Amino acid sequence: MSKSSDWIPGRRYDVLIMCRNWILYMIEALRLAWGVPEAEFTEFLALFTAAENLLLKVQDEAVRTHVITVECQAAFKALTAKMRFFRSRYFKIPPLTEGDWAALGFKQKDTHLSSIPEPDGVPAVSLSYPGGPHAMTIHLRPMAGTQELDPVSDYGYAIYVGIMPPGGATLEQAASEKHYLMKPPVDGKGLAYLRFTRRRKEKLLFDAEDGGMTVYVCCRYENQKGKGGQWGPVVSAIIP
């Protein structure tokens, strides 16, 4: 498979974001409906945790060694192999719906021969603290006064996120795996793609090191072909 057609994110941090999304989305009822054994899901959690912990060590110059770097590479190789296994074995339509497929971070399969209009709606976003450390809830809805949405063109929400340290990121921080922001964004173009969802609420998890920084969130509607519409307003909050 060519790199351009591959669905695995290119950056390690984005791989972890996709895995976190899977973990949050695959509640027990869905796992049972999709035929995912508990042992497989537990192994996936373990691979994700190992890769996440090793990436933190690689990013810390005080503890990073050649051995840790090699172990990190191996951990992400094992994690992405497991991701491919899950997609090929368990992520099938049916029992998954097209909404499930999109919520897991996959582009919609183009089964429509007719043209699909570009999104016309504009979404609004708000943030809240659900309780617990390093977590936030994203609330999604149509902008006040928006006309009735087209379920085909305004199919769901594409969420974009960025994190900025106090005063803005240094050049080193901006070039890191997390690509911290050097200044507040004016729209979603300066933010990293997080996930697609058709739900009105999405949980956002952060690393402990991001506490006290500012998170910026922006989203736009996407149609069933993955075409994005107009950016909604950028919202921000302090990461707990």
Short mmCIF file of C-alpha atoms in Angstrom, two decimals:
data_model
loop_
_atom_site.label_atom_id
_atom_site.label_comp_id
_atom_site.label_asym_id
_atom_site.label_seq_id
_atom_site.Cartn_x
_atom_site.Cartn_y
_atom_site.Cartn_z
CA MET A 1 0.00 0.00 0.00
CA SER A 2 1.39 3.42 -0.95
CA LYS A 3 2.03 5.99 1.70
CA SER A 4 -0.48 8.39 0.17
CA SER A 5 -3.31 5.85 0.48
CA ASP A 6 -2.39 4.60 3.94
CA TRP A 7 -4.79 5.40 6.77
CA ILE A 8 -2.17 5.15 9.57
CA PRO A 9 -1.16 8.71 10.63
CA GLY A 10 2.40 9.68 9.75
CA ARG A 11 3.31 11.18 13.13
CA ARG A 12 3.61 9.08 16.27
CA TYR A 13 1.62 11.59 18.31
CA ASP A 14 -1.25 11.34 15.79
CA VAL A 15 -1.09 7.54 15.96
CA LEU A 16 -1.65 7.81 19.72
CA ILE A 17 -4.54 10.23 19.19
CA MET A 18 -6.24 7.76 16.84
CA CYS A 19 -5.70 4.90 19.30
CA ARG A 20 -7.11 6.92 22.18
CA ASN A 21 -10.16 7.63 20.07
CA TRP A 22 -10.62 3.90 19.39
CA ILE A 23 -10.28 3.09 23.10
CA LEU A 24 -12.86 5.69 24.09
CA TYR A 25 -15.26 4.69 21.31
CA MET A 26 -15.06 0.93 21.77
CA ILE A 27 -17.19 0.65 24.88
CA GLU A 28 -17.99 -2.88 26.01
CA ALA A 29 -21.33 -3.05 24.17
CA LEU A 30 -19.74 -2.11 20.85
CA ARG A 31 -16.82 -4.49 21.34
CA LEU A 32 -19.23 -7.36 21.90
CA ALA A 33 -21.36 -6.37 18.89
CA TRP A 34 -18.26 -6.20 16.69
CA GLY A 35 -16.87 -9.50 17.97
CA VAL A 36 -13.74 -8.04 19.58
CA PRO A 37 -12.52 -10.48 22.29
CA GLU A 38 -11.64 -8.97 25.65
CA ALA A 39 -8.13 -10.43 25.41
CA GLU A 40 -7.52 -8.67 22.08
CA PHE A 41 -8.74 -5.35 23.45
CA THR A 42 -6.59 -5.75 26.57
CA GLU A 43 -3.53 -6.44 24.42
CA PHE A 44 -4.30 -3.35 22.33
CA LEU A 45 -4.48 -1.25 25.52
CA ALA A 46 -1.12 -2.62 26.66
CA LEU A 47 0.54 -1.85 23.30
CA PHE A 48 -0.90 1.67 23.33
CA THR A 49 0.31 2.32 26.90
CA ALA A 50 3.81 1.03 26.13
CA ALA A 51 4.12 3.18 23.00
CA GLU A 52 2.82 6.27 24.83
CA ASN A 53 5.24 5.84 27.75
CA LEU A 54 8.25 5.25 25.50
CA LEU A 55 7.43 8.29 23.37
CA LEU A 56 7.45 10.45 26.51
CA LYS A 57 10.92 9.09 27.36
CA VAL A 58 12.21 9.73 23.85
CA GLN A 59 11.03 13.34 24.09
CA ASP A 60 12.83 13.81 27.42
CA GLU A 61 16.51 14.51 26.74
CA ALA A 62 17.35 13.74 30.37
CA VAL A 63 16.34 10.07 30.06
CA ARG A 64 16.54 9.39 26.31
CA THR A 65 19.10 6.78 25.25
CA HIS A 66 19.74 4.82 22.08
CA VAL A 67 18.14 1.76 23.67
CA ILE A 68 14.98 3.72 24.54
CA THR A 69 14.83 5.13 21.01
CA VAL A 70 15.02 1.63 19.53
CA GLU A 71 12.42 0.34 21.99
CA CYS A 72 10.11 3.21 21.02
CA GLN A 73 10.43 2.35 17.34
CA ALA A 74 9.61 -1.29 18.10
CA ALA A 75 6.64 -0.31 20.28
CA PHE A 76 5.06 1.80 17.55
CA LYS A 77 5.69 -0.91 14.98
CA ALA A 78 3.83 -3.39 17.20
CA LEU A 79 1.02 -0.90 17.89
CA THR A 80 0.43 -0.02 14.24
CA ALA A 81 0.50 -3.72 13.32
CA LYS A 82 -2.24 -4.29 15.90
CA MET A 83 -4.20 -1.36 14.48
CA ARG A 84 -4.07 -2.92 11.02
CA PHE A 85 -5.16 -6.25 12.49
CA PHE A 86 -8.16 -4.65 14.23
CA ARG A 87 -9.24 -2.88 11.05
CA SER A 88 -8.95 -5.96 8.85
CA ARG A 89 -10.49 -8.38 11.36
CA TYR A 90 -13.11 -6.45 13.36
CA PHE A 91 -13.91 -3.13 11.67
CA LYS A 92 -16.39 -4.36 9.06
CA ILE A 93 -19.58 -2.77 7.73
CA PRO A 94 -21.77 -4.41 8.99
CA PRO A 95 -21.80 -4.82 11.99
CA LEU A 96 -20.24 -1.33 12.08
CA THR A 97 -22.33 1.48 10.68
CA GLU A 98 -20.93 4.19 8.43
CA GLY A 99 -21.11 6.45 11.49
CA ASP A 100 -18.94 4.02 13.47
CA TRP A 101 -16.47 3.86 10.57
CA ALA A 102 -16.14 7.64 10.50
CA ALA A 103 -15.94 7.94 14.30
CA LEU A 104 -12.93 5.59 14.30
CA GLY A 105 -11.10 8.09 12.10
CA PHE A 106 -11.55 6.50 8.67
CA LYS A 107 -12.61 8.39 5.58
CA GLN A 108 -16.07 7.58 4.34
CA LYS A 109 -16.22 5.01 1.58
CA ASP A 110 -17.52 6.67 -1.56
CA THR A 111 -20.53 4.59 -2.50
CA HIS A 112 -22.42 7.49 -4.07
CA LEU A 113 -22.22 7.88 -7.82
CA SER A 114 -24.01 11.23 -7.78
CA SER A 115 -22.23 14.41 -6.75
CA ILE A 116 -22.45 15.45 -3.10
CA PRO A 117 -22.73 19.17 -2.28
CA GLU A 118 -20.03 20.80 -0.19
CA PRO A 119 -20.99 21.49 3.44
CA ASP A 120 -23.09 24.62 3.86
CA GLY A 121 -23.50 24.68 7.65
CA VAL A 122 -21.21 26.28 10.23
CA PRO A 123 -20.61 24.46 13.54
CA ALA A 124 -20.20 25.93 17.01
CA VAL A 125 -17.93 24.45 19.68
CA SER A 126 -17.78 24.79 23.45
CA LEU A 127 -15.57 23.12 26.06
CA SER A 128 -16.28 21.85 29.56
CA TYR A 129 -14.43 20.01 32.32
CA PRO A 130 -15.95 16.56 32.97
CA GLY A 131 -13.95 16.03 36.14
CA GLY A 132 -10.74 14.15 36.61
CA PRO A 133 -7.24 15.19 35.61
CA HIS A 134 -6.12 16.13 32.10
CA ALA A 135 -9.55 15.74 30.48
CA MET A 136 -12.02 17.97 28.68
CA THR A 137 -15.31 17.52 26.81
CA ILE A 138 -15.90 19.03 23.37
CA HIS A 139 -19.54 20.00 22.72
CA LEU A 140 -20.60 20.29 19.07
CA ARG A 141 -23.72 21.83 17.58
CA PRO A 142 -24.89 23.92 14.62
CA MET A 143 -24.22 27.64 14.92
CA ALA A 144 -27.17 29.57 16.33
CA GLY A 145 -29.44 30.71 13.51
CA THR A 146 -28.17 28.05 11.11
CA GLN A 147 -30.74 26.81 8.64
CA GLU A 148 -31.73 23.15 8.68
CA LEU A 149 -28.67 21.05 7.91
CA ASP A 150 -28.39 18.74 4.92
CA PRO A 151 -27.62 15.23 6.32
CA VAL A 152 -25.58 14.44 3.20
CA SER A 153 -23.48 17.59 2.79
CA ASP A 154 -23.31 18.46 6.52
CA TYR A 155 -22.67 14.83 7.42
CA GLY A 156 -20.55 15.25 10.56
CA TYR A 157 -17.91 17.24 12.41
CA ALA A 158 -14.17 17.31 11.67
CA ILE A 159 -12.36 18.39 14.85
CA TYR A 160 -9.00 20.18 14.90
CA VAL A 161 -6.92 20.79 18.04
CA GLY A 162 -3.73 22.57 19.05
CA ILE A 163 -1.91 23.19 22.35
CA MET A 164 0.03 26.33 23.25
CA PRO A 165 2.38 26.70 26.23
CA PRO A 166 2.14 29.94 28.23
CA GLY A 167 3.52 32.76 26.09
CA GLY A 168 3.73 30.54 23.00
CA ALA A 169 5.95 27.62 22.05
CA THR A 170 9.67 27.86 21.49
CA LEU A 171 11.07 26.75 18.14
CA GLU A 172 12.09 23.46 19.74
CA GLN A 173 8.59 22.88 21.16
CA ALA A 174 6.98 23.76 17.83
CA ALA A 175 9.21 21.23 16.06
CA SER A 176 8.46 18.45 18.58
CA GLU A 177 6.10 15.51 18.00
CA LYS A 178 3.21 17.53 19.44
CA HIS A 179 3.88 20.63 17.32
CA TYR A 180 2.98 23.06 20.09
CA LEU A 181 1.58 26.38 18.89
CA MET A 182 3.73 29.50 18.87
CA LYS A 183 0.72 31.83 18.76
CA PRO A 184 -3.08 31.56 19.00
CA PRO A 185 -4.70 30.31 15.77
CA VAL A 186 -7.21 32.40 13.86
CA ASP A 187 -9.00 29.37 12.40
CA GLY A 188 -8.58 25.62 12.07
CA LYS A 189 -5.83 25.80 9.43
CA GLY A 190 -3.14 26.09 12.08
CA LEU A 191 -4.44 23.16 14.12
CA ALA A 192 -3.90 19.41 13.86
CA TYR A 193 -6.70 17.11 12.70
CA LEU A 194 -8.05 15.15 15.67
CA ARG A 195 -10.98 13.06 14.47
CA PHE A 196 -14.28 12.95 12.59
CA THR A 197 -17.45 12.42 14.59
CA ARG A 198 -21.21 12.52 14.20
CA ARG A 199 -21.73 12.75 17.92
CA ARG A 200 -22.46 15.97 19.80
CA LYS A 201 -19.91 15.28 22.56
CA GLU A 202 -16.33 14.03 22.37
CA LYS A 203 -13.88 13.50 25.22
CA LEU A 204 -10.43 15.03 24.89
CA LEU A 205 -7.52 13.58 26.91
CA PHE A 206 -4.17 15.26 27.52
CA ASP A 207 -0.77 14.23 28.81
CA ALA A 208 0.16 15.36 32.32
CA GLU A 209 2.90 17.59 30.89
CA ASP A 210 0.27 19.64 29.05
CA GLY A 211 -1.45 20.75 32.26
CA GLY A 212 -1.66 24.55 32.53
CA MET A 213 -1.26 25.03 28.77
CA THR A 214 -4.04 26.35 26.54
CA VAL A 215 -5.91 24.08 24.15
CA TYR A 216 -7.51 25.53 21.02
CA VAL A 217 -10.33 23.71 19.26
CA CYS A 218 -12.00 24.44 15.94
CA CYS A 219 -14.21 22.33 13.71
CA ARG A 220 -16.06 22.32 10.42
CA TYR A 221 -18.65 20.15 8.79
CA GLU A 222 -17.63 17.44 6.32
CA ASN A 223 -19.82 15.85 3.70
CA GLN A 224 -19.97 12.10 3.05
CA LYS A 225 -16.94 12.34 0.76
CA GLY A 226 -14.81 14.00 3.44
CA LYS A 227 -14.96 17.48 1.89
CA GLY A 228 -14.71 20.21 4.54
CA GLY A 229 -16.85 23.31 4.82
CA GLN A 230 -16.45 26.70 6.48
CA TRP A 231 -14.50 26.91 9.74
CA GLY A 232 -16.46 27.56 12.91
CA PRO A 233 -15.10 29.85 15.65
CA VAL A 234 -11.95 28.86 17.54
CA VAL A 235 -12.52 28.22 21.25
CA SER A 236 -9.91 27.76 23.96
CA ALA A 237 -9.52 26.66 27.57
CA ILE A 238 -6.79 25.96 30.10
CA ILE A 239 -5.87 22.26 30.30
CA PRO A 240 -6.47 20.96 33.85
#
